[in-house]
Coordinates of C-alpha atoms and ligand atoms in Angstrom, one line a residue:
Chain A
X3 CA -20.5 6.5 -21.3
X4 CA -18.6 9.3 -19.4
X5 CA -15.7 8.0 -16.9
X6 CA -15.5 11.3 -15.5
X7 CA -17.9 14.5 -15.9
X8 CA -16.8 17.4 -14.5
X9 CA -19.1 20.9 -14.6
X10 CA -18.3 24.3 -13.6
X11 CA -15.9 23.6 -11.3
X12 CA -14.1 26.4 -9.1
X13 CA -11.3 26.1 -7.3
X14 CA -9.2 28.9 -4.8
X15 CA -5.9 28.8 -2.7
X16 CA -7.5 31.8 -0.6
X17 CA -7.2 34.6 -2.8
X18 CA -5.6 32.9 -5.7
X19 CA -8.8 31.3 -7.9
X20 CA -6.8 28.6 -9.5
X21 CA -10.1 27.3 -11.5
X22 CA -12.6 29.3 -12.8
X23 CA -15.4 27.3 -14.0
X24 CA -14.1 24.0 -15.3
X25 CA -15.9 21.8 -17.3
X26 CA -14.1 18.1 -18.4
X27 CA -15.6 14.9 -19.9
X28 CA -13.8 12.1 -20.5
X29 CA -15.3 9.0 -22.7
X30 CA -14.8 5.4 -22.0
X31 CA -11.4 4.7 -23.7
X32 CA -10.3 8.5 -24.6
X33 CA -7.0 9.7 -24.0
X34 CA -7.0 13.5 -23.3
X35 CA -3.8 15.0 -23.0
X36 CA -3.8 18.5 -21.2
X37 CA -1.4 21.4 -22.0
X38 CA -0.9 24.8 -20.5
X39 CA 1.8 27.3 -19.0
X40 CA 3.0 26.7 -15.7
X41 CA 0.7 27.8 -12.8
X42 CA -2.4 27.5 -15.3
X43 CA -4.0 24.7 -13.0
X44 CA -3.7 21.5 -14.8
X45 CA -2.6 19.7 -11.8
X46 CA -4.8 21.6 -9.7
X47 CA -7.6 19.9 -11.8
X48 CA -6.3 16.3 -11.6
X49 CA -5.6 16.5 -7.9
X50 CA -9.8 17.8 -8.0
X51 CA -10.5 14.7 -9.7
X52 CA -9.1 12.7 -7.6
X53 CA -10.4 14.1 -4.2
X54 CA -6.4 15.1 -3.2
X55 CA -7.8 18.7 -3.1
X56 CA -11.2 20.1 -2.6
X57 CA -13.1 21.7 -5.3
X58 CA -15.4 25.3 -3.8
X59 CA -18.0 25.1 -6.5
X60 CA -19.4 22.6 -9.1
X61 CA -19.7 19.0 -9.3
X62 CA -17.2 16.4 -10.6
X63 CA -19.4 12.6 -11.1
X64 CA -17.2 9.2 -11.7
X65 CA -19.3 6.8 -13.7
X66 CA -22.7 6.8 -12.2
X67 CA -21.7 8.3 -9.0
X68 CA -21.3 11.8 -7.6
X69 CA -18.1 12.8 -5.9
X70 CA -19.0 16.3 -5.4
X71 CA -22.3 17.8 -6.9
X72 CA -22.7 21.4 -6.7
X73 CA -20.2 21.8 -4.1
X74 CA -21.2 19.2 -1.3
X75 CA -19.0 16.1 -1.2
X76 CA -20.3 12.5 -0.4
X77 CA -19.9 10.7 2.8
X78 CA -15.9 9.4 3.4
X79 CA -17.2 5.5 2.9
X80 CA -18.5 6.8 -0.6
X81 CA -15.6 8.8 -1.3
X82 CA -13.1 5.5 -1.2
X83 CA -15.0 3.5 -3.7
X84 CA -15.2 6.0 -6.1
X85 CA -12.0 7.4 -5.4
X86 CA -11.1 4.1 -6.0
X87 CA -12.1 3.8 -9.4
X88 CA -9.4 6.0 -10.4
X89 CA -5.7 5.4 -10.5
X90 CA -3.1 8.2 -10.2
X91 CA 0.6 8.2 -11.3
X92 CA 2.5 11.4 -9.7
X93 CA 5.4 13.4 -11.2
X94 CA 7.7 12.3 -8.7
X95 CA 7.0 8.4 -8.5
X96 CA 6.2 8.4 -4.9
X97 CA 6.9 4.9 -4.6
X98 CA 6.8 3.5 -0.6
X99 CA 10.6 3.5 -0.5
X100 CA 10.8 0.9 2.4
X101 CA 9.3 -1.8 0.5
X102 CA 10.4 -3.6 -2.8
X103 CA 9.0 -3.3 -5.8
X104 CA 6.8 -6.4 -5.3
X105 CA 5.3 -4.9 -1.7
X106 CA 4.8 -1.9 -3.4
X107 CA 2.3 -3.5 -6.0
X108 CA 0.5 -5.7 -3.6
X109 CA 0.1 -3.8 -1.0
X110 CA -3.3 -2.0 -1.5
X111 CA -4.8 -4.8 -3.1
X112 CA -4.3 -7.2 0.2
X113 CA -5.2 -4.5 2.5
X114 CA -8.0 -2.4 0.3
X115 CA -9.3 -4.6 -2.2
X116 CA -9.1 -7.7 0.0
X117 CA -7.2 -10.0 -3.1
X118 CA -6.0 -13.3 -2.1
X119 CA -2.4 -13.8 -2.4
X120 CA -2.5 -15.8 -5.0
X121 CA -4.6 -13.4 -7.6
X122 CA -2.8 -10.5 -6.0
X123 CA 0.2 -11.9 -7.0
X124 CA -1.0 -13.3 -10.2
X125 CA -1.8 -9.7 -11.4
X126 CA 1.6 -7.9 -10.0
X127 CA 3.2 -10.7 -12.2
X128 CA 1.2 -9.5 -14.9
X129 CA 1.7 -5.6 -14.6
X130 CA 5.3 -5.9 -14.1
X131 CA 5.9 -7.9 -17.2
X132 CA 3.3 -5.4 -18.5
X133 CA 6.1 -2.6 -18.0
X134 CA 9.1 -4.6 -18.6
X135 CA 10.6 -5.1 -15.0
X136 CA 9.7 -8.8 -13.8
X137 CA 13.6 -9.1 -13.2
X138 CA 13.4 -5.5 -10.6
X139 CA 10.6 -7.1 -8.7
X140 CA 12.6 -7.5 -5.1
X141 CA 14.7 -4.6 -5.5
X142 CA 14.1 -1.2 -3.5
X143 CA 12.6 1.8 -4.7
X144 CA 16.2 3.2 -4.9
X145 CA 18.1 1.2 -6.6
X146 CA 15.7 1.9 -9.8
X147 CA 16.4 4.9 -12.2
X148 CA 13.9 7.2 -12.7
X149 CA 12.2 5.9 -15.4
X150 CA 12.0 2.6 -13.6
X151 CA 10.5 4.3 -10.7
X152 CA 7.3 5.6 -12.7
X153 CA 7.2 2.6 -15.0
X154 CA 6.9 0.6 -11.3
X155 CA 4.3 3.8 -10.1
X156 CA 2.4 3.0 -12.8
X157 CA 2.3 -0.9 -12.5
X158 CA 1.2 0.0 -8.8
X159 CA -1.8 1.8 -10.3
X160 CA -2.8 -0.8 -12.8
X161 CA -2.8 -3.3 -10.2
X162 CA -6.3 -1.8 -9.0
X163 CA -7.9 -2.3 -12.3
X164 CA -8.7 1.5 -12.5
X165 CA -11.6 3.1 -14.6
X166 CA -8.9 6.1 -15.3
X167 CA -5.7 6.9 -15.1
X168 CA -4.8 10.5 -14.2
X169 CA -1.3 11.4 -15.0
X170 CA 0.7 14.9 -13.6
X171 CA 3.5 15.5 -15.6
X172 CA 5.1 11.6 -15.3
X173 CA 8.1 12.5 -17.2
X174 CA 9.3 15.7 -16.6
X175 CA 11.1 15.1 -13.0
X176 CA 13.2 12.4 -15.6
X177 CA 16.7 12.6 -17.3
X178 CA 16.0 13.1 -21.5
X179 CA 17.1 9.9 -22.2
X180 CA 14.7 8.1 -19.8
X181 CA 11.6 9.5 -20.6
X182 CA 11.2 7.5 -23.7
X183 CA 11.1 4.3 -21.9
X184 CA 8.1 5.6 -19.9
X185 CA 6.1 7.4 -22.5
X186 CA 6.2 4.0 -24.5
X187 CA 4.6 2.2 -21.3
X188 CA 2.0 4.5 -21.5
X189 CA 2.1 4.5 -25.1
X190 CA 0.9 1.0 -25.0
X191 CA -1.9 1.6 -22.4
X192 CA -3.3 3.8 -24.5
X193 CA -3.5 1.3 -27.5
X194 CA -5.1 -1.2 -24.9
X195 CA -8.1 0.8 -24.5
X196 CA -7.4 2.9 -21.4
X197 CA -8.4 5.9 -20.1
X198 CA -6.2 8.7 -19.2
X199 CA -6.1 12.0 -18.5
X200 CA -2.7 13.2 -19.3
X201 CA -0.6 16.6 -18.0
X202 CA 2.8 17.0 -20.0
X203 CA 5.0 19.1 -22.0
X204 CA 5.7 16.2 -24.2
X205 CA 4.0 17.5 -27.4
X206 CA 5.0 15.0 -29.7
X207 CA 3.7 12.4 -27.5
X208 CA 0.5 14.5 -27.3
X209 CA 0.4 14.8 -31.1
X210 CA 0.7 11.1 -31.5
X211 CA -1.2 9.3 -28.9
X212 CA -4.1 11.9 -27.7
X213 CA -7.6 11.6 -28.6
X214 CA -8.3 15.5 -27.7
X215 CA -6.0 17.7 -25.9
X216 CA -7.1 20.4 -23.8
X217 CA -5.5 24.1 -23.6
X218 CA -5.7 25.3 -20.2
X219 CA -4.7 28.7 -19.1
X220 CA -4.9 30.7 -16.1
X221 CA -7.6 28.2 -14.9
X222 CA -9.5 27.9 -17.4
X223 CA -10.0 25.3 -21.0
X224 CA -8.9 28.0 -23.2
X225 CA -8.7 25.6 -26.2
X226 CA -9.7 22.5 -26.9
X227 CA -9.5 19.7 -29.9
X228 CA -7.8 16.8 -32.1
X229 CA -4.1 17.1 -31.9
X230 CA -4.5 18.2 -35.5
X231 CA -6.6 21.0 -34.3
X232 CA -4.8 22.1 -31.8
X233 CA -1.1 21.9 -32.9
X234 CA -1.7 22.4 -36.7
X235 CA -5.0 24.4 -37.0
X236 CA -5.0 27.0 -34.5
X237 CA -5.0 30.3 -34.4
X238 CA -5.4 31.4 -31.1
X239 CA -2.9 33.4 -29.8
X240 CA -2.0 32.5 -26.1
X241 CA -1.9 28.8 -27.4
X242 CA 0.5 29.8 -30.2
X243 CA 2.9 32.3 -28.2
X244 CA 2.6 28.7 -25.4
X245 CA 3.8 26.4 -28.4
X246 CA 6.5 28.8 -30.0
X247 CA 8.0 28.9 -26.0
X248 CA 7.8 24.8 -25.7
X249 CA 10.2 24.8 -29.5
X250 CA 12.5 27.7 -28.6
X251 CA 13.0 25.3 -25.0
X252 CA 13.8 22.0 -25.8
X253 CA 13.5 21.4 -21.6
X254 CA 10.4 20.7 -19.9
X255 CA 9.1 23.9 -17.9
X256 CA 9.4 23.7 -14.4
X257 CA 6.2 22.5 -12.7
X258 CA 4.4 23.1 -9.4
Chain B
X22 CA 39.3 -5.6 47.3
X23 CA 39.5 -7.8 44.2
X24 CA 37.5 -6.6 41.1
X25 CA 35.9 -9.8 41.3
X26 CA 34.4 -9.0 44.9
X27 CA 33.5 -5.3 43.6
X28 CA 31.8 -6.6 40.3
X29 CA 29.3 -9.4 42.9
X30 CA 28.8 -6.1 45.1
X31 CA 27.7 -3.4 42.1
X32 CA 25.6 -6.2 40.4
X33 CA 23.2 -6.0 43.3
X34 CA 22.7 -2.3 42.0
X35 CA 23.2 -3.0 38.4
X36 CA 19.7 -5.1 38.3
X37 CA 17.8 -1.6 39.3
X38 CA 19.4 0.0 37.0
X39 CA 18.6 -1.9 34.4
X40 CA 15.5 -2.8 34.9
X41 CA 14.4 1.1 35.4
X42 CA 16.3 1.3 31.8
X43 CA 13.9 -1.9 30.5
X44 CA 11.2 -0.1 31.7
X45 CA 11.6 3.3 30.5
X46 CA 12.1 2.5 26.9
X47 CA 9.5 0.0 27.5
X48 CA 6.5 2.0 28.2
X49 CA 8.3 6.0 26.5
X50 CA 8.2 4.6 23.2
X51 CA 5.0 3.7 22.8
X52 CA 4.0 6.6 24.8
X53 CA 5.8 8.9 23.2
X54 CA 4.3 7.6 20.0
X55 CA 0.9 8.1 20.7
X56 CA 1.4 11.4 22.0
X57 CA 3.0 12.6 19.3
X58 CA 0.1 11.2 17.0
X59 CA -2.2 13.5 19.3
X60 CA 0.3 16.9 19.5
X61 CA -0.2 16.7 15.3
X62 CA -4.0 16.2 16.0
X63 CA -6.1 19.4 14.3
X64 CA -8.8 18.8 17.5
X65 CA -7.2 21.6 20.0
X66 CA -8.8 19.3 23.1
X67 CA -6.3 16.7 22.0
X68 CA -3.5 18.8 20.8
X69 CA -3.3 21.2 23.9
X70 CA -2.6 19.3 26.6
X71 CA -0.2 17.0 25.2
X72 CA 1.9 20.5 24.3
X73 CA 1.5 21.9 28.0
X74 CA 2.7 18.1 28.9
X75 CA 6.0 18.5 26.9
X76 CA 6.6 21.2 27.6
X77 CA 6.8 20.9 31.6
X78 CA 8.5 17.4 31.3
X79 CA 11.1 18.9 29.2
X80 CA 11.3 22.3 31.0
X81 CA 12.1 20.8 34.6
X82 CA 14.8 18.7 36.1
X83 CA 14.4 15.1 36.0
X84 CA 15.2 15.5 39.6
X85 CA 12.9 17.4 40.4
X86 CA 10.2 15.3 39.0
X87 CA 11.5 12.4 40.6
X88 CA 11.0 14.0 43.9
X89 CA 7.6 15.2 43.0
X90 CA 6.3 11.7 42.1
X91 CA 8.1 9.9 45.0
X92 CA 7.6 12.7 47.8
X93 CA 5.3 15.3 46.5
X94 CA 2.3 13.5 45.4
X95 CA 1.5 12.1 48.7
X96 CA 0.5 15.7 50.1
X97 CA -1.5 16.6 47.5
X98 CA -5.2 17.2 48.9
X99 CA -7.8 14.5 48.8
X100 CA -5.7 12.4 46.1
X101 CA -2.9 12.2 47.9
X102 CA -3.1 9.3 49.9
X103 CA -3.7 7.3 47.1
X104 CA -0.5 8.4 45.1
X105 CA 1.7 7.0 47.2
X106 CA 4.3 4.9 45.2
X107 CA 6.6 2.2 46.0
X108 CA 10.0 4.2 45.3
X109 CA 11.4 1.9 42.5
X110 CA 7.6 2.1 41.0
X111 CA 8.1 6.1 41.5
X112 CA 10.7 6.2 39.8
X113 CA 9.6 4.4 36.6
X114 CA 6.7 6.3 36.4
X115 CA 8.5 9.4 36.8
X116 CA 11.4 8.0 33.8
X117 CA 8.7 6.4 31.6
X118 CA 7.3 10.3 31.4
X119 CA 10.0 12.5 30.9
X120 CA 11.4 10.2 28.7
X121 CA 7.8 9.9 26.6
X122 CA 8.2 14.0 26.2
X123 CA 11.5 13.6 24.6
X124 CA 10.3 10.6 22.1
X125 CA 7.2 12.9 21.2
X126 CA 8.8 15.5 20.2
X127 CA 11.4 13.4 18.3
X128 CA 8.7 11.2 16.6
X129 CA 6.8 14.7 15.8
X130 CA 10.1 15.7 14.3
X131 CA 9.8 12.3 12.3
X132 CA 6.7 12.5 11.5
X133 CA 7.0 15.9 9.6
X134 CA 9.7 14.7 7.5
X135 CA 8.1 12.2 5.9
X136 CA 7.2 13.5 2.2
X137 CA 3.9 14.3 1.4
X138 CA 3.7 12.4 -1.5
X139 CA 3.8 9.6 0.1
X140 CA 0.5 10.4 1.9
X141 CA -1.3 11.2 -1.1
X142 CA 0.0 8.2 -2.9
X143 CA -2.0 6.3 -0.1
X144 CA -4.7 7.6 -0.4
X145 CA -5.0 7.7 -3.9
X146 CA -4.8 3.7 -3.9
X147 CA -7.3 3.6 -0.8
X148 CA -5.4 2.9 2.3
X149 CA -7.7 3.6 5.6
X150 CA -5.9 6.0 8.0
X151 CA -4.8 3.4 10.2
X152 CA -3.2 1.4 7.3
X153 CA -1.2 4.3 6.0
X154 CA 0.3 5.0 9.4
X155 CA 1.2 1.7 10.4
X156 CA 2.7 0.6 7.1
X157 CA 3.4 3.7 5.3
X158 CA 4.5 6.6 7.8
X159 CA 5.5 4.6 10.7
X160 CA 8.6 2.8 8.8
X161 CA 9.5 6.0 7.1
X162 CA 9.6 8.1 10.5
X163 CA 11.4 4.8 12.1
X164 CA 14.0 5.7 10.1
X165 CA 14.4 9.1 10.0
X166 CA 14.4 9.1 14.1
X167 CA 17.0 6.2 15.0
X168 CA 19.9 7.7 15.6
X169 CA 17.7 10.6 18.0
X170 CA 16.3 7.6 19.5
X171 CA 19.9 5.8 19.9
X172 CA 21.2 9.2 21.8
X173 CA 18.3 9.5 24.3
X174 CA 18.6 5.4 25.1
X175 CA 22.3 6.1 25.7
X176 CA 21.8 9.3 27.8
X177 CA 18.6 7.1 29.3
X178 CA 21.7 4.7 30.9
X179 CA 23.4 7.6 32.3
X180 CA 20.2 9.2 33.9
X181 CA 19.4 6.0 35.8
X182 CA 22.5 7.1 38.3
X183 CA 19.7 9.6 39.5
X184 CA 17.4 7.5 41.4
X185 CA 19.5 7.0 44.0
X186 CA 18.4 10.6 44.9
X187 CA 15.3 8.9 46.4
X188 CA 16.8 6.0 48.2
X189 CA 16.7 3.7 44.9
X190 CA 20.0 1.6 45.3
X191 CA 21.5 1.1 41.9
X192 CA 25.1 0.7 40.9
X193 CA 26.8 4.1 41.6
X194 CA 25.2 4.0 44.8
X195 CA 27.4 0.8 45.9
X196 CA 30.2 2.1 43.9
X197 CA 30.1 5.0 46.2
X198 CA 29.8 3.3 49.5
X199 CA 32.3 0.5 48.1
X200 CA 34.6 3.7 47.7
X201 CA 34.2 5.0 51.0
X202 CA 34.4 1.4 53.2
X203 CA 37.8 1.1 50.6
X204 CA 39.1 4.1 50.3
X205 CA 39.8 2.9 46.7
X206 CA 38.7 4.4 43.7
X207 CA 38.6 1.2 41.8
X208 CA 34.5 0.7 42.2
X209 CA 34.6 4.1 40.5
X210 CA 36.3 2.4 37.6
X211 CA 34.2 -1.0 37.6
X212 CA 31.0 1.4 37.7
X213 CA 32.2 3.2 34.7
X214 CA 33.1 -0.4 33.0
X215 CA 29.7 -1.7 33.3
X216 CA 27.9 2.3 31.9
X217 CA 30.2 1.7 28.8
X218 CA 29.7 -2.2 28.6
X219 CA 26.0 -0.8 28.4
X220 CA 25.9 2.3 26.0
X221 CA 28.3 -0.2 23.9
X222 CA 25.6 -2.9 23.4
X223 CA 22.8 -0.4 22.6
X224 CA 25.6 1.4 20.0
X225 CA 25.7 -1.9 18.3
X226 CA 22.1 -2.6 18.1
X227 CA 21.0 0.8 17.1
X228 CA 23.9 0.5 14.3
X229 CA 22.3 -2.9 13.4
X230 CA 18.6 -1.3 13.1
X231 CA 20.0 1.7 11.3
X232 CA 21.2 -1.1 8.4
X233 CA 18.0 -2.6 8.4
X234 CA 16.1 0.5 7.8
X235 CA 18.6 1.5 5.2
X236 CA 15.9 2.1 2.6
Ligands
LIG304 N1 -1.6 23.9 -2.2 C1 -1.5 25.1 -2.7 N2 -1.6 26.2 -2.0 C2 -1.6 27.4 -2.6 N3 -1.4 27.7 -3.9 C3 -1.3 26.6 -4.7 C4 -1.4 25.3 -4.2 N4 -1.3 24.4 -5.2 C5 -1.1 25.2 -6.3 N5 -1.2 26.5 -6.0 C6 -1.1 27.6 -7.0 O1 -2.2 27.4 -7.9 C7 -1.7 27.7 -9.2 C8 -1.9 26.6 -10.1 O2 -1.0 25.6 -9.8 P1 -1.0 24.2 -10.5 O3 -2.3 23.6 -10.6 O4 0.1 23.4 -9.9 O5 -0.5 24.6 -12.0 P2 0.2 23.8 -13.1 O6 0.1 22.3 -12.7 O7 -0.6 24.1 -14.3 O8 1.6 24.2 -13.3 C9 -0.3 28.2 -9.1 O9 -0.3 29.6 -9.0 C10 0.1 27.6 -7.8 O10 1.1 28.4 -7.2
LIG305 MG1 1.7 20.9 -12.4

């Protein structure tokens, strides 16, 4: 069963096409992990997922239900729950930095799903312990470290019970040494069955913990394929010249 | 004349002024709020007029508006007769206005500076609109806009002097008639006292809100 089915999907900032005819499925349970130059469109594609931007062509369908099918969206009421069934963890945290941690993981499931106290409280116990910061739970957005931040982001999107995780580049706005911490929460997610969809320029977390990873370049799926396929099979020249780039720079590229 | 007999005489002007101050921030907050809401509003009906608004309540005297309201409106044709204000009333209309022009375009200011992000990470868990202004952008731009909003209160105190321009008695009106039946300068002084005693209240509370939204 497909989590999310995306066909031929097209994409423009005015004269810049930024996808070209896209086409993404993602099984119950998979982890893809997608790769590309900068500018290429990855997070173009999960922000299209995800209803942040607004595809021009094609149709993207979450679960049994169509978000957008050849072009025409579904009615805002429609667009929430299946929306919904998605979680999203950005590059930059974007925790609500007026409330604690805790406030930050109940909040949208008091006000949007409607939890009682108790169970909503019940599961942001759970998440947090989940990513190792039950003791950070009243403390403000900034008095965490980065990787705390996006290990809290993501607790915030688990509390939801999402179908899918989408996630755009969640270490690269972090200091080396933190990104470890964060890759291992996700790490574990992935070993629990969930579903992600997965931007980053961490290869050797790609090579270990992706079902398929995807090649994208200059908007389109250039490539894809098991890890072993892509990073040890390949031939294909734009992914290899991408790969020799990523080992000559130890750094993450700078993303949009 | 002891200061004691000056302070009993100003403090029958000092309740106007006041009050008009209560008032002001009382209804221009809110105001201003809403408006700036509706000068970010895509709809051009709803955009447009609140811009022309601004624009002439921040491009005229206060003065001048204050004599509009309280002597002007009265001879406008056909609606005239009904616009004609009790002066005190006049002129908290009048502040309540200008004063909303100056908070919309501060909370506008506020508004945009809140990052992006933070939008779409409210969205992307599900928040309705009105849930991801009133707990999400609201606090944020709270913050961003206290100490604006702490330097219009305090120039607020100063510009309540002005009503006595349309026969409002508030405290520098007795300080100045206290001055001339005297021929002291000391009501001068006790005026000044009681503007400071003021502005240093609101400096303290806007110093306490700026630690609680220290986020
Ligand atoms: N909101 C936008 N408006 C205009 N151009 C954009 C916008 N978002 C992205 N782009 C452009 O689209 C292209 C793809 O961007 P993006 O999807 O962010 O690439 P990637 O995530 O692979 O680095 C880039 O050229 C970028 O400048
Ligand atoms: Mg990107």
């Amino acid at each position: 069963m497909n989590i999310i089915h995306a066909v031929g999907v097209k994409k423009d900032f005015g004269a810049l096409e930024v996808l070209k005819g896209v086409d993404l499925s993602v099984s119950q349970g998979e982890v893809v992990v997608i790769i590309g130059p900068s500018g290429s469109g990855k997070s173009t594609l999960l922000r299209c997922l995800i209803e942040l931007e607004r595809i021009d062509e094609g149709s993207i369908y979450v679960g049994d239900r169509a978000l957008v099918e050849n072009g025409v969206y579904a009615k805002e009421k429609d667009l929430r729950e299946i929306r919904q069934r998605m979680g999203m963890v950005f590059q930059h945290f974007n925790l609500f930095p007026h409330m604690t941690v805790w406030k930050n993981l109940i909040l949208a499931p008091l006000s949007v799903l409607k939890m009682d106290k108790k169970e909503a409280e019940d599961r942001a116990f759970e998440v947090l312990r989940q990513v190792g910061l039950l003791d950070k739970r009243d403390e403000l957005p900034k008095n965490l470290s980065g990787g705390q931040k996006q290990r809290v982001a993501i607790a915030r999107a688990l509390m939801m019970r999402p179908d899918i995780l989408l996630f755009d580049e969640p270490t690269s706005a972090l200091d080396p040494e933190l990104t470890g911490e964060v890759l291992t929460v996700m790490q574990d997610l992935a070993r629990n069955d969930s579903t992600m969809v997965i931007v980053t320029h961490e290869m050797e977390f790609a090579k270990n913990v992706a079902d398929r990873v995807i090649f994208m370049n200059e908007g389109v799926i250039a490539l894809e394929g098991t890890p072993k396929e892509i990073f040890e099979n390949s031939n294909h020249s734009r992914l290899l010249s991408f790969l020799a780039r990523k080992d000559t720079s130890a750094e993450a590229m700078p993303s949009t | 004349m002891k200061i004691a007999n000056i302070s009993k005489i100003l403090l029958m002007g000092i309740g106007n002024t006041v009050t008009v101050f209560a008032v002001t921030l009382f209804f221009s907050i809110p105001l201003g709020l809403l408006l700036s809401f509706m000068s970010m509003s895509k709809i051009k009906v709803i955009k447009a007029p609140v811009r022309v608004f601004v624009f002439i309540m921040r491009g005229t005297p206060l003065m001048l508006q204050l004599f509009f309201v309280c002597f002007g409106l009265p001879f406008l044709p056909y609606v005239g007769q009904y616009l004609v204000m009790d002066r005190f009333v006049a002129a908290c209309v009048t502040f309540a206005l200008n004063y909303a022009a100056y908070f919309c375009e501060i909370f506008r200011g506020g508004l945009l500076s809140v990052d992006a992000g933070q939008y779409e990470a409210a969205k992307v868990l599900g928040l309705t609109k009105w849930h991801v202004r009133t707990k999400i952008v609201i606090p944020q731009m709270i913050k961003i806009v206290l100490p604006a909003v702490s330097n219009e209160s305090i120039t607020l105190v100063k510009d309540t002097a002005l009503i006595t321009t349309i026969g409002v008695t508030e405290t520098l009106h007795y300080a100045k008639s206290l001055v001339n039946s005297t021929a002291s300068v000391l009501p001068y002084g006790v005026a000044a006292a009681f503007y400071l005693g003021m502005t240093f209240v609101l400096t303290k509370l806007f110093a306490y809100l700026e630690r609680k939204y220290a986020f």
